[in-house]
PDB file of C-alpha atoms in Angstrom:
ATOM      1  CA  UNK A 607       0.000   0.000   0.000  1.00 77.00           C
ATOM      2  CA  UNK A 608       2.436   2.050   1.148  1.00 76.00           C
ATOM      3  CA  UNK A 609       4.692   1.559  -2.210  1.00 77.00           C
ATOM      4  CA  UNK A 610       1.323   2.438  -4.235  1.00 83.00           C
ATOM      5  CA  UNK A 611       0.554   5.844  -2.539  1.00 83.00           C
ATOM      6  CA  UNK A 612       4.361   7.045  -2.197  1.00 83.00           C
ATOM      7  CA  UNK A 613       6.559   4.774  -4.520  1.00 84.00           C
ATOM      8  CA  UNK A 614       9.547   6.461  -3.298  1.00 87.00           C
ATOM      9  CA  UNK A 615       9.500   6.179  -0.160  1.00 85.00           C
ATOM     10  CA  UNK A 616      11.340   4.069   1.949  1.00 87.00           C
ATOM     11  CA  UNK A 617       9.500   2.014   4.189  1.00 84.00           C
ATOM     12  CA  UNK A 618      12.319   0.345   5.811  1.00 85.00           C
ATOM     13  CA  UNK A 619      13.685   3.962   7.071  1.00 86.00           C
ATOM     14  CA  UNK A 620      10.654   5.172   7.959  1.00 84.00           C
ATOM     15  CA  UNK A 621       9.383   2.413  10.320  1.00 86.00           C
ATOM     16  CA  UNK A 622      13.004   2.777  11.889  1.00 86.00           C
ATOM     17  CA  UNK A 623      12.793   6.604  12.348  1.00 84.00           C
ATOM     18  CA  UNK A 624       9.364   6.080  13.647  1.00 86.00           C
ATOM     19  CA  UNK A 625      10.059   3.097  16.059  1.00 88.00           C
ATOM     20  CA  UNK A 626      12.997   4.882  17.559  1.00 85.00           C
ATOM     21  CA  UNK A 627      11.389   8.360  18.599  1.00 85.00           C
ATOM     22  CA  UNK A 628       8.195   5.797  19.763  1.00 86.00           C
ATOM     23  CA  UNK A 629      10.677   3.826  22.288  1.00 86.00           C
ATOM     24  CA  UNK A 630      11.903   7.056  23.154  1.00 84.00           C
ATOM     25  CA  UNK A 631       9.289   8.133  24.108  1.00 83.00           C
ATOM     26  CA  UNK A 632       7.792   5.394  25.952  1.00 81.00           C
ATOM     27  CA  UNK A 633      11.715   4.912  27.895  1.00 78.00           C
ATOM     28  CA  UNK A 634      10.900   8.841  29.524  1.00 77.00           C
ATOM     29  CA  UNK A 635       7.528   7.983  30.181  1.00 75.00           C
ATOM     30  CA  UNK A 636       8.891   4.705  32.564  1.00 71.00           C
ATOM     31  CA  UNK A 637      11.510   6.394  33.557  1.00 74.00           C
ATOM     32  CA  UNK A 638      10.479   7.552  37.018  1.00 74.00           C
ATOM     33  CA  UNK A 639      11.886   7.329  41.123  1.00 77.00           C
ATOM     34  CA  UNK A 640       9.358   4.580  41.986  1.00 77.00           C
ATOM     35  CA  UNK A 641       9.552   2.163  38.379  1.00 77.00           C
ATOM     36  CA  UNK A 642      13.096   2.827  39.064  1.00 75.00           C
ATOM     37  CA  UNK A 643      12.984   1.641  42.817  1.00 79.00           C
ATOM     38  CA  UNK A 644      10.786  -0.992  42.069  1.00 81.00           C
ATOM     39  CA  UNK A 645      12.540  -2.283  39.257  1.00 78.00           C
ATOM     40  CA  UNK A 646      15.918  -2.654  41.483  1.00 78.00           C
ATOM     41  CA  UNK A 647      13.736  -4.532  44.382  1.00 81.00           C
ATOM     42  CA  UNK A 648      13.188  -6.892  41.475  1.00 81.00           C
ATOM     43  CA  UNK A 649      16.411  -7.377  40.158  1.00 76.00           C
ATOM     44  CA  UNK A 650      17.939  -7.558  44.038  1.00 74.00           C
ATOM     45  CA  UNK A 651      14.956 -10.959  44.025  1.00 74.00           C
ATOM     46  CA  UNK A 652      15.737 -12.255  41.091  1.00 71.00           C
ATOM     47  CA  UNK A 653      19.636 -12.535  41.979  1.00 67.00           C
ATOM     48  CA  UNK A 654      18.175 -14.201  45.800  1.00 69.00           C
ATOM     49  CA  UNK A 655      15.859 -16.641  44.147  1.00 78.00           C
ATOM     50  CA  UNK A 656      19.759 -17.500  41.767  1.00 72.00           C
ATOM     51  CA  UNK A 657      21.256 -17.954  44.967  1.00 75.00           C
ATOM     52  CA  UNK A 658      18.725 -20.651  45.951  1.00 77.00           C
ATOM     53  CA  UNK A 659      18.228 -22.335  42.602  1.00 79.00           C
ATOM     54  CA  UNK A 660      22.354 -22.864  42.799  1.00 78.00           C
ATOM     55  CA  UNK A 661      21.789 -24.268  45.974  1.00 80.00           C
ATOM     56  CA  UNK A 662      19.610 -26.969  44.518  1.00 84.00           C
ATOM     57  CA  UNK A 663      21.512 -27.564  41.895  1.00 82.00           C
ATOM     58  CA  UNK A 664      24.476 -28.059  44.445  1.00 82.00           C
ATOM     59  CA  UNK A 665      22.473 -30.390  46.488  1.00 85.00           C
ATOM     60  CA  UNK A 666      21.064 -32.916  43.459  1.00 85.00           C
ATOM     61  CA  UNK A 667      25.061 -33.229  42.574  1.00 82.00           C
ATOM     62  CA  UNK A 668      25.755 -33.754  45.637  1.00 84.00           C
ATOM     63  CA  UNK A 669      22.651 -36.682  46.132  1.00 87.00           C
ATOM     64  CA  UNK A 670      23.284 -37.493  42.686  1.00 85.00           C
ATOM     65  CA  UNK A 671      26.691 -38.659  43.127  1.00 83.00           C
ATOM     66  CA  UNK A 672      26.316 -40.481  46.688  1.00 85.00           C
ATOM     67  CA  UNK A 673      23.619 -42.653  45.004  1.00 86.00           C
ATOM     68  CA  UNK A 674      25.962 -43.616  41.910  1.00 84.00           C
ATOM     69  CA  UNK A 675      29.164 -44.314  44.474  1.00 84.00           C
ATOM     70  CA  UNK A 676      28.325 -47.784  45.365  1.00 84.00           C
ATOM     71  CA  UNK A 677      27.039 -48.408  40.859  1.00 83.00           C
ATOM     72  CA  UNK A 678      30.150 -50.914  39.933  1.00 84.00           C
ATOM     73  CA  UNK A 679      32.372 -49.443  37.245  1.00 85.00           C
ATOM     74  CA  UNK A 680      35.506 -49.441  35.109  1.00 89.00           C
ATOM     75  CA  UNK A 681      36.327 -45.222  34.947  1.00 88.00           C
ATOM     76  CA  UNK A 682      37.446 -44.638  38.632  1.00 88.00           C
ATOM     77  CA  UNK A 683      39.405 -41.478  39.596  1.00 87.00           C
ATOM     78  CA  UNK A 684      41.796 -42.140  43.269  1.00 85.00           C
ATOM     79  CA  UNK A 685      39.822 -45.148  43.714  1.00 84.00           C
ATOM     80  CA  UNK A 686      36.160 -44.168  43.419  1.00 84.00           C
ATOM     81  CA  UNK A 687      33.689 -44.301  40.434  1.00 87.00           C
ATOM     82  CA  UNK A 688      34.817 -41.315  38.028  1.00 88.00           C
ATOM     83  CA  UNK A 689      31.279 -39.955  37.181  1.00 87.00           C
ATOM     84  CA  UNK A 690      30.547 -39.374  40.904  1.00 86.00           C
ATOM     85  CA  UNK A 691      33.679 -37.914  41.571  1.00 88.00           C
ATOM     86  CA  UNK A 692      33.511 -35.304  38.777  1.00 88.00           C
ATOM     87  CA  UNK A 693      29.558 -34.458  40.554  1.00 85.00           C
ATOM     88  CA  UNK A 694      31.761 -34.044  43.638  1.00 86.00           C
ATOM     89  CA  UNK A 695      33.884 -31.715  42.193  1.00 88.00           C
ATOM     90  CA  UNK A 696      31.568 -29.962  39.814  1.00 86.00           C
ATOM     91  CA  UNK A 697      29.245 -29.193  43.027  1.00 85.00           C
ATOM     92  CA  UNK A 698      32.268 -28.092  45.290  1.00 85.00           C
ATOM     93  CA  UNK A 699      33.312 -25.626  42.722  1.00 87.00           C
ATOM     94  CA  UNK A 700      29.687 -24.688  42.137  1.00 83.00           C
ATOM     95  CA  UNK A 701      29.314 -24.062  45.761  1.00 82.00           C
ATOM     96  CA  UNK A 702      32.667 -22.375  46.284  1.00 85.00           C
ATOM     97  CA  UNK A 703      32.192 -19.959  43.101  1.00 84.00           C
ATOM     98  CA  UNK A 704      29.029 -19.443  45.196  1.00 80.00           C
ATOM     99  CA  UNK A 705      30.409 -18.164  48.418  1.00 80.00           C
ATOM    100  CA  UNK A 706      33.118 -15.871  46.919  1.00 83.00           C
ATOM    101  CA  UNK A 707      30.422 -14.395  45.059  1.00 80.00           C
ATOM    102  CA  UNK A 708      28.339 -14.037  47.820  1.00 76.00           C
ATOM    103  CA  UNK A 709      30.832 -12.398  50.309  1.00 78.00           C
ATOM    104  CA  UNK A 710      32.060 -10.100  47.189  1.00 79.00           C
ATOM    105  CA  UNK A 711      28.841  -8.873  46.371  1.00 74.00           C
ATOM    106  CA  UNK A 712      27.796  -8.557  50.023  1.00 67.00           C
ATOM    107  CA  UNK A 713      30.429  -6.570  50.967  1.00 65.00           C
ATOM    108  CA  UNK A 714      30.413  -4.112  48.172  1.00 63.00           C
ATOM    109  CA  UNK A 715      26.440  -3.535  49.125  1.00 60.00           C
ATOM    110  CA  UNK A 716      27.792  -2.785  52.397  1.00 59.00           C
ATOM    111  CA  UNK A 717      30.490  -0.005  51.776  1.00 56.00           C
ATOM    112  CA  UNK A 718      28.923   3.733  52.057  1.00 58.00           C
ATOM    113  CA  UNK A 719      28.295   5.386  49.212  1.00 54.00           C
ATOM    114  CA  UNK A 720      29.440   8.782  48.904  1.00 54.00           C
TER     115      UNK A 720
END
């Protein structure tokens, strides 16, 4: 249609001159103290609820490879089966990556800010 009425205009350029002043304005209309506020309450739950799904993660290695230690097999690391050893390790890392990241990041929310 819009070839028809106005052959030479570009439709491509117009729909992206026209979509970026329309997110432009919709970005200053959001943009206020309490979406702000609200939106960093979210964020600060959504890393929390991270924290806990590691956790499980953590703990199904963990289960996962104390049920397959007694399975009989041929790939053994220092003398145990190797798949449950690499869950051991996998999880330990997991769960040590964990705490650095939690003392890090709570004691950079603790400093003052100036």
């Amino acid at each position: 249609v819009a070839h028809v009425l106005a052959p030479r205009l570009d439709v491509n350029a117009a729909i992206r001159e026209e979509s970026i002043s329309l997110m432009r304005q919709r970005m200053l209309r959001s943009v206020s103290p309490t979406r702000v506020l609200s939106t960093m309450l979210e964020a600060e739950q959504f890393a929390e609820a991270n924290r806990v799904a590691l956790g499980l993660v953590m703990a199904a290695l963990i289960v996962a490879a104390a049920l397959i230690m007694q399975v009989p097999t041929t790939f053994r690391l220092l003398g145990y089966p190797g798949l449950a050893m690499i869950l051991f390790v996998a999880a330990g890392s997991a769960g040590a990556m964990l705490a650095i990241q939690i003392v890090n990041h709570d004691r950079t929310s603790r400093r003052p800010r100036l």
